[in-house]
Short mmCIF file of C-alpha atoms and ligand atoms in Angstrom, two decimals:
data_model
loop_
_atom_site.label_atom_id
_atom_site.label_comp_id
_atom_site.label_asym_id
_atom_site.label_seq_id
_atom_site.Cartn_x
_atom_site.Cartn_y
_atom_site.Cartn_z
CA MET A 1 2.46 -291.28 -120.44
CA ALA A 2 3.29 -289.89 -116.76
CA LYS A 3 5.48 -286.87 -118.50
CA LYS A 4 2.20 -285.91 -119.87
CA LYS A 5 0.07 -286.35 -117.03
CA SER A 6 2.52 -283.83 -115.19
CA ARG A 7 2.20 -281.15 -118.20
CA ASN A 8 -1.53 -281.63 -117.90
CA ARG A 9 -1.72 -280.90 -114.19
CA LYS A 10 0.74 -277.65 -114.56
CA LYS A 11 -1.65 -276.51 -117.62
CA LYS A 12 -4.72 -276.51 -115.16
CA LEU A 13 -2.82 -275.23 -112.24
CA LYS A 14 -1.63 -272.35 -114.05
CA GLY A 15 -5.24 -271.81 -115.14
CA ILE A 16 -6.61 -271.95 -112.03
CA ARG A 17 -4.14 -269.46 -110.51
CA ILE A 18 -5.08 -267.22 -113.45
CA LEU A 19 -8.63 -267.75 -112.83
CA SER A 20 -8.13 -266.91 -108.91
CA ALA A 21 -6.19 -263.71 -109.43
CA LEU A 22 -9.47 -262.56 -111.65
CA ILE A 23 -11.67 -263.06 -109.24
CA LEU A 24 -9.48 -261.16 -106.57
CA ILE A 25 -9.07 -257.95 -108.90
CA ILE A 26 -13.00 -258.23 -109.62
CA CYS A 27 -13.63 -258.40 -105.88
CA ALA A 28 -11.40 -255.86 -104.80
CA ALA A 29 -12.91 -253.34 -107.74
CA ILE A 30 -16.10 -254.06 -106.15
CA ALA A 31 -15.33 -253.43 -102.84
CA LEU A 32 -13.07 -250.48 -103.48
CA LYS A 33 -16.30 -248.78 -105.24
CA THR A 34 -19.02 -250.01 -102.84
CA ILE A 35 -17.61 -249.83 -99.42
CA PRO A 36 -17.57 -246.87 -98.17
CA GLY A 37 -13.73 -245.48 -96.98
CA ALA A 38 -12.28 -248.12 -99.06
CA TRP A 39 -10.69 -245.71 -101.16
CA ALA A 40 -9.48 -243.64 -98.09
CA PHE A 41 -8.17 -246.54 -96.31
CA LEU A 42 -6.02 -247.47 -99.31
CA SER A 43 -5.05 -243.68 -99.92
CA LYS A 44 -3.79 -243.60 -96.57
CA TYR A 45 -1.53 -246.08 -96.37
CA LEU A 46 -0.53 -246.16 -100.22
CA PRO A 47 -0.19 -242.20 -100.60
CA PHE A 48 0.17 -242.32 -104.55
CA ILE A 49 -3.03 -243.56 -104.90
CA GLU A 50 -5.34 -240.20 -104.73
CA GLU A 51 -9.26 -241.31 -104.16
CA PRO A 52 -11.31 -240.85 -107.18
CA ARG A 53 -14.13 -239.16 -108.08
CA GLN A 54 -15.49 -237.72 -104.62
CA ILE A 55 -14.59 -233.97 -103.95
CA THR A 56 -13.82 -233.11 -100.42
CA VAL A 57 -13.91 -229.80 -99.33
CA PRO A 58 -12.61 -228.17 -96.07
CA ASP A 59 -15.55 -227.92 -93.13
CA GLY A 60 -17.62 -225.04 -93.51
CA ASP A 61 -16.86 -224.64 -97.78
CA MET A 62 -19.26 -224.69 -100.24
CA ALA A 63 -18.87 -226.74 -103.19
CA VAL A 64 -20.15 -225.67 -106.84
CA HIS A 65 -20.15 -228.26 -109.39
CA PHE A 66 -20.04 -228.01 -113.53
CA LEU A 67 -20.76 -231.01 -114.83
CA ASP A 68 -19.32 -232.73 -117.93
CA VAL A 69 -22.62 -233.50 -119.46
CA GLY A 70 -21.89 -233.51 -123.55
CA GLN A 71 -24.02 -230.63 -124.99
CA GLY A 72 -25.96 -229.60 -122.25
CA ASP A 73 -25.98 -227.90 -118.49
CA CYS A 74 -25.97 -229.34 -115.25
CA SER A 75 -24.80 -227.91 -112.04
CA LEU A 76 -24.71 -229.03 -108.37
CA ILE A 77 -24.12 -226.66 -105.51
CA VAL A 78 -23.46 -228.58 -102.02
CA MET A 79 -23.64 -226.53 -98.66
CA PRO A 80 -21.32 -226.91 -95.89
CA ASN A 81 -24.17 -228.51 -94.16
CA GLY A 82 -24.71 -230.90 -96.92
CA ARG A 83 -27.99 -229.27 -98.41
CA THR A 84 -27.84 -229.40 -102.31
CA VAL A 85 -29.24 -227.70 -105.39
CA LEU A 86 -28.94 -229.33 -108.69
CA ILE A 87 -29.54 -227.34 -111.63
CA ASP A 88 -30.94 -228.61 -114.95
CA ALA A 89 -30.23 -232.31 -115.97
CA SER A 90 -28.69 -232.30 -119.45
CA VAL A 91 -30.16 -234.63 -122.36
CA LYS A 92 -31.89 -237.88 -121.56
CA ASP A 93 -28.82 -239.97 -122.55
CA GLU A 94 -26.96 -238.12 -119.60
CA GLY A 95 -29.22 -238.80 -116.70
CA LYS A 96 -27.59 -241.92 -115.68
CA ASN A 97 -24.04 -240.16 -115.56
CA ILE A 98 -25.65 -237.31 -113.36
CA LEU A 99 -26.77 -239.95 -111.09
CA GLU A 100 -23.34 -241.82 -110.68
CA TYR A 101 -21.74 -238.46 -110.16
CA LEU A 102 -24.33 -237.52 -107.57
CA SER A 103 -23.72 -240.72 -106.23
CA TYR A 104 -19.98 -240.18 -106.17
CA GLN A 105 -20.60 -237.29 -104.21
CA LYS A 106 -23.01 -238.94 -102.09
CA VAL A 107 -26.14 -236.74 -102.98
CA THR A 108 -28.75 -238.81 -102.55
CA HIS A 109 -31.24 -235.87 -101.80
CA ILE A 110 -31.95 -232.47 -103.76
CA ASP A 111 -33.35 -229.81 -101.91
CA TYR A 112 -33.83 -227.40 -104.71
CA PHE A 113 -34.32 -229.09 -108.61
CA ILE A 114 -34.22 -225.81 -110.79
CA LEU A 115 -34.90 -226.41 -114.42
CA THR A 116 -33.78 -223.29 -115.92
CA HIS A 117 -36.09 -223.71 -119.08
CA PRO A 118 -37.89 -226.42 -120.92
CA HIS A 119 -35.30 -227.47 -123.72
CA ALA A 120 -34.25 -230.75 -123.85
CA ASP A 121 -30.63 -230.23 -122.99
CA HIS A 122 -31.45 -228.83 -119.59
CA ILE A 123 -34.15 -231.26 -118.64
CA GLY A 124 -33.75 -234.05 -120.48
CA GLY A 125 -32.16 -236.14 -117.71
CA ALA A 126 -34.46 -234.70 -115.08
CA ARG A 127 -37.31 -237.58 -114.91
CA GLU A 128 -34.43 -239.92 -114.45
CA VAL A 129 -33.26 -237.89 -111.50
CA ILE A 130 -36.49 -237.37 -110.34
CA GLU A 131 -37.61 -240.94 -110.56
CA THR A 132 -34.33 -242.09 -108.57
CA LEU A 133 -33.66 -239.55 -105.88
CA SER A 134 -35.97 -237.91 -103.51
CA VAL A 135 -36.18 -234.03 -104.26
CA GLY A 136 -37.40 -231.40 -102.06
CA LYS A 137 -39.05 -228.89 -104.23
CA VAL A 138 -38.79 -228.41 -108.02
CA VAL A 139 -38.22 -224.30 -109.45
CA MET A 140 -39.15 -223.94 -112.70
CA THR A 141 -40.73 -221.18 -115.07
CA ASP A 142 -44.52 -221.00 -115.94
CA ILE A 143 -43.55 -221.73 -119.53
CA GLU A 144 -44.80 -225.21 -120.86
CA THR A 145 -44.17 -226.92 -124.10
CA ASP A 146 -45.96 -230.15 -125.66
CA THR A 147 -42.84 -232.22 -126.41
CA ALA A 148 -42.80 -235.67 -124.44
CA THR A 149 -39.57 -234.64 -122.46
CA PHE A 150 -41.55 -231.95 -120.91
CA GLU A 151 -44.83 -233.90 -120.33
CA ASN A 152 -42.80 -236.78 -118.84
CA LEU A 153 -41.24 -234.79 -116.38
CA LEU A 154 -44.48 -233.08 -115.35
CA LEU A 155 -45.84 -236.72 -114.99
CA ALA A 156 -42.86 -237.58 -112.83
CA ILE A 157 -42.75 -234.59 -110.59
CA ASP A 158 -46.78 -235.19 -110.05
CA LYS A 159 -46.18 -239.21 -109.30
CA LYS A 160 -43.89 -238.09 -106.69
CA ASN A 161 -45.92 -234.99 -105.15
CA ILE A 162 -43.16 -232.75 -105.39
CA PRO A 163 -44.14 -229.32 -104.57
CA VAL A 164 -43.26 -226.94 -107.38
CA HIS A 165 -42.17 -223.33 -106.81
CA ILE A 166 -42.59 -221.25 -110.18
CA ALA A 167 -39.75 -218.55 -110.18
CA LYS A 168 -40.13 -214.97 -110.17
CA VAL A 169 -37.52 -212.42 -110.62
CA GLY A 170 -36.52 -210.90 -107.36
CA ASP A 171 -37.27 -214.40 -105.51
CA ILE A 172 -34.98 -215.05 -102.69
CA ILE A 173 -34.29 -218.92 -102.15
CA LYS A 174 -32.52 -219.11 -98.95
CA LEU A 175 -29.89 -221.89 -98.50
CA ASP A 176 -28.94 -221.40 -94.67
CA ASN A 177 -26.50 -218.95 -94.98
CA ALA A 178 -26.64 -218.81 -98.39
CA ASN A 179 -28.69 -216.97 -100.76
CA MET A 180 -30.00 -217.32 -104.43
CA LYS A 181 -31.50 -214.78 -105.77
CA VAL A 182 -33.77 -214.91 -109.56
CA LEU A 183 -32.43 -212.21 -111.52
CA GLY A 184 -33.87 -213.24 -114.78
CA PRO A 185 -35.93 -213.82 -117.02
CA ALA A 186 -36.55 -209.66 -116.45
CA GLU A 187 -39.19 -209.89 -119.24
CA LYS A 188 -41.67 -211.88 -120.65
CA THR A 189 -40.72 -213.35 -124.01
CA ASP A 190 -42.09 -216.75 -126.16
CA ASP A 191 -38.55 -217.31 -126.72
CA LEU A 192 -37.93 -220.29 -124.63
CA ASN A 193 -33.78 -219.37 -124.17
CA ASN A 194 -34.85 -215.92 -123.17
CA MET A 195 -37.29 -217.19 -120.69
CA SER A 196 -34.65 -219.29 -118.61
CA ILE A 197 -33.97 -218.52 -114.87
CA VAL A 198 -30.72 -216.58 -114.42
CA LEU A 199 -29.80 -216.59 -110.48
CA ARG A 200 -26.67 -215.55 -108.31
CA LEU A 201 -25.58 -217.38 -105.47
CA ASP A 202 -24.40 -215.91 -102.54
CA TYR A 203 -22.29 -217.46 -100.07
CA GLY A 204 -20.75 -214.88 -97.60
CA LYS A 205 -18.78 -212.43 -99.98
CA THR A 206 -18.77 -214.78 -103.08
CA SER A 207 -20.83 -215.28 -105.75
CA PHE A 208 -21.93 -217.74 -108.73
CA LEU A 209 -23.76 -216.72 -111.74
CA PHE A 210 -25.98 -219.60 -113.27
CA THR A 211 -27.70 -218.36 -116.58
CA GLY A 212 -29.16 -221.55 -118.26
CA ASP A 213 -29.45 -220.38 -122.14
CA ALA A 214 -30.21 -216.83 -121.64
CA GLU A 215 -29.16 -214.64 -124.79
CA GLU A 216 -28.75 -210.93 -125.68
CA PRO A 217 -32.28 -209.75 -124.86
CA SER A 218 -32.59 -211.59 -121.85
CA GLU A 219 -29.40 -209.80 -120.30
CA LYS A 220 -30.39 -206.64 -121.87
CA ASP A 221 -33.69 -206.78 -120.12
CA MET A 222 -31.73 -207.87 -116.86
CA LEU A 223 -29.83 -205.14 -116.97
CA GLU A 224 -32.38 -202.61 -117.37
CA LYS A 225 -34.15 -203.90 -114.17
CA PHE A 226 -30.88 -204.29 -111.74
CA SER A 227 -27.84 -202.39 -111.43
CA PRO A 228 -24.62 -203.94 -112.85
CA ASN A 229 -23.43 -204.63 -109.21
CA GLU A 230 -26.11 -207.37 -108.76
CA PHE A 231 -24.46 -209.57 -111.38
CA ARG A 232 -21.34 -209.43 -110.17
CA ALA A 233 -19.81 -212.72 -109.53
CA ASP A 234 -16.37 -214.84 -109.26
CA VAL A 235 -17.91 -217.40 -111.38
CA ILE A 236 -19.98 -217.20 -114.42
CA LYS A 237 -21.65 -220.16 -116.23
CA ILE A 238 -21.67 -218.66 -119.27
CA GLY A 239 -24.79 -218.46 -121.31
CA HIS A 240 -26.45 -220.85 -123.72
CA HIS A 241 -22.97 -222.94 -124.22
CA GLY A 242 -20.99 -219.88 -125.18
CA ALA A 243 -22.75 -218.99 -128.36
CA LYS A 244 -22.38 -215.61 -129.91
CA THR A 245 -26.07 -214.76 -129.22
CA SER A 246 -25.50 -214.69 -125.24
CA SER A 247 -22.19 -212.86 -123.12
CA SER A 248 -22.84 -209.75 -124.33
CA LEU A 249 -19.69 -207.32 -123.91
CA ASP A 250 -22.06 -205.32 -121.10
CA PHE A 251 -23.30 -208.25 -119.35
CA ILE A 252 -19.77 -209.98 -119.14
CA THR A 253 -18.39 -206.70 -117.76
CA ALA A 254 -21.32 -206.28 -115.00
CA VAL A 255 -20.51 -209.72 -113.93
CA SER A 256 -16.71 -209.40 -114.48
CA PRO A 257 -15.60 -213.24 -113.23
CA GLN A 258 -12.61 -214.52 -112.20
CA TYR A 259 -13.93 -217.66 -114.26
CA ALA A 260 -15.68 -218.34 -116.77
CA VAL A 261 -17.61 -222.01 -117.36
CA ILE A 262 -18.68 -223.19 -120.64
CA SER A 263 -20.74 -226.27 -120.67
CA CYS A 264 -20.51 -227.92 -124.38
CA GLY A 265 -20.11 -230.92 -125.47
CA LYS A 266 -17.17 -231.93 -127.71
CA ASP A 267 -17.13 -231.25 -131.46
CA ASN A 268 -20.74 -230.48 -131.11
CA SER A 269 -22.79 -229.22 -134.27
CA TYR A 270 -23.67 -225.74 -133.21
CA GLY A 271 -19.94 -224.92 -133.06
CA HIS A 272 -20.25 -224.08 -129.46
CA PRO A 273 -18.60 -221.98 -127.64
CA HIS A 274 -18.54 -219.31 -130.66
CA THR A 275 -15.30 -217.09 -131.26
CA GLU A 276 -17.17 -214.17 -130.66
CA THR A 277 -17.47 -215.25 -126.69
CA ILE A 278 -14.31 -216.36 -126.51
CA ASN A 279 -12.87 -212.92 -127.90
CA THR A 280 -14.83 -211.40 -125.23
CA LEU A 281 -13.93 -213.33 -122.51
CA ASN A 282 -10.26 -213.08 -123.76
CA LYS A 283 -10.96 -209.06 -124.54
CA LEU A 284 -11.90 -208.69 -120.71
CA GLY A 285 -9.26 -210.94 -119.34
CA ILE A 286 -11.36 -213.77 -117.77
CA LYS A 287 -9.85 -217.41 -117.61
CA TYR A 288 -12.24 -219.83 -118.81
CA TYR A 289 -12.59 -223.53 -119.27
CA ARG A 290 -14.63 -225.62 -121.22
CA THR A 291 -16.43 -229.17 -120.27
CA ASP A 292 -15.60 -230.82 -123.29
CA GLU A 293 -12.07 -229.93 -123.00
CA VAL A 294 -11.39 -230.26 -118.79
CA GLY A 295 -14.07 -232.74 -117.86
CA ASN A 296 -15.76 -231.48 -114.28
CA LEU A 297 -15.24 -228.47 -112.94
CA VAL A 298 -15.56 -228.14 -109.18
CA PHE A 299 -15.20 -224.73 -107.07
CA SER A 300 -15.08 -224.52 -103.41
CA SER A 301 -15.72 -221.43 -101.39
CA ASP A 302 -15.01 -220.32 -97.96
CA GLY A 303 -17.38 -217.70 -98.04
CA GLU A 304 -14.19 -215.05 -98.47
CA LYS A 305 -12.61 -216.60 -101.67
CA VAL A 306 -13.16 -219.07 -104.77
CA LYS A 307 -10.85 -221.78 -104.89
CA LEU A 308 -10.83 -223.91 -108.57
CA LEU A 309 -10.43 -227.63 -107.25
CA ARG A 310 -10.71 -229.63 -110.67
CA PRO A 311 -9.49 -229.16 -113.17
CA ILE A 312 -6.43 -229.51 -110.61
CA ALA A 313 -4.33 -226.15 -111.85
ZN1 ZN B 1 -28.98 -225.35 -123.80
#
């Protein structure tokens, strides 16, 4: 009888120990996630532990993030003084992931929220972003659609009284010591993809080109309006998720980037990126990365040179 009692006590003690260990692990995980600097503290004393998710750049550097948001687009620009630009917000289901990524980067305010065109894979998550964070200004085109996604987005913008700027070719959006120049759409058309806002961000001697879903007709119009030099960039976000209807040889030759980023979903039903686009990039010797293969991509610029931070090369 005494033996049985002692066995039961041992069993009980073992259970309590396992439960305590579990509670401790959960508390530690919550602490690491919620206490600012907890990871930094840990990684300082345990150098083999890397601080996850938050990307830090040296003082004075700008960061450009291309988020892995499935079959859609979302790019984040963070200036050295913390000013931010978000370009597009992928599909509705990615809204949460975008907000989570922004919280990892400690972004709580967006100075400019640029919506390249009103397709659901670019504005789908925008409503959630607008409802959750503070937004200084929305930049969009004057093209309207009658989809519920677009109408709900307008309601959300209205409800929070966010000023809207309709982008026009030649507009320059000033971001402290960086400029964003609107290069497209150079001509009006009924085609929503070709009405995508195309813009080049200049920081010092470095440039990034954001193309939305602009396709060959828009590329042609822009090349007719501006000199090829206007498109020169160190990094290009390839148009329309790598579809063969974008990225003409003339356009990519004008951009002549060091890196190309293709934002597309794993095994997407469109077959993006198309072989023709990859062939063009290979032909011009341009290094490209796909978000479906490498996840989030992050570049930094000190105004002299662009550096690839993620994936770690
Ligand atoms: Zn798209």
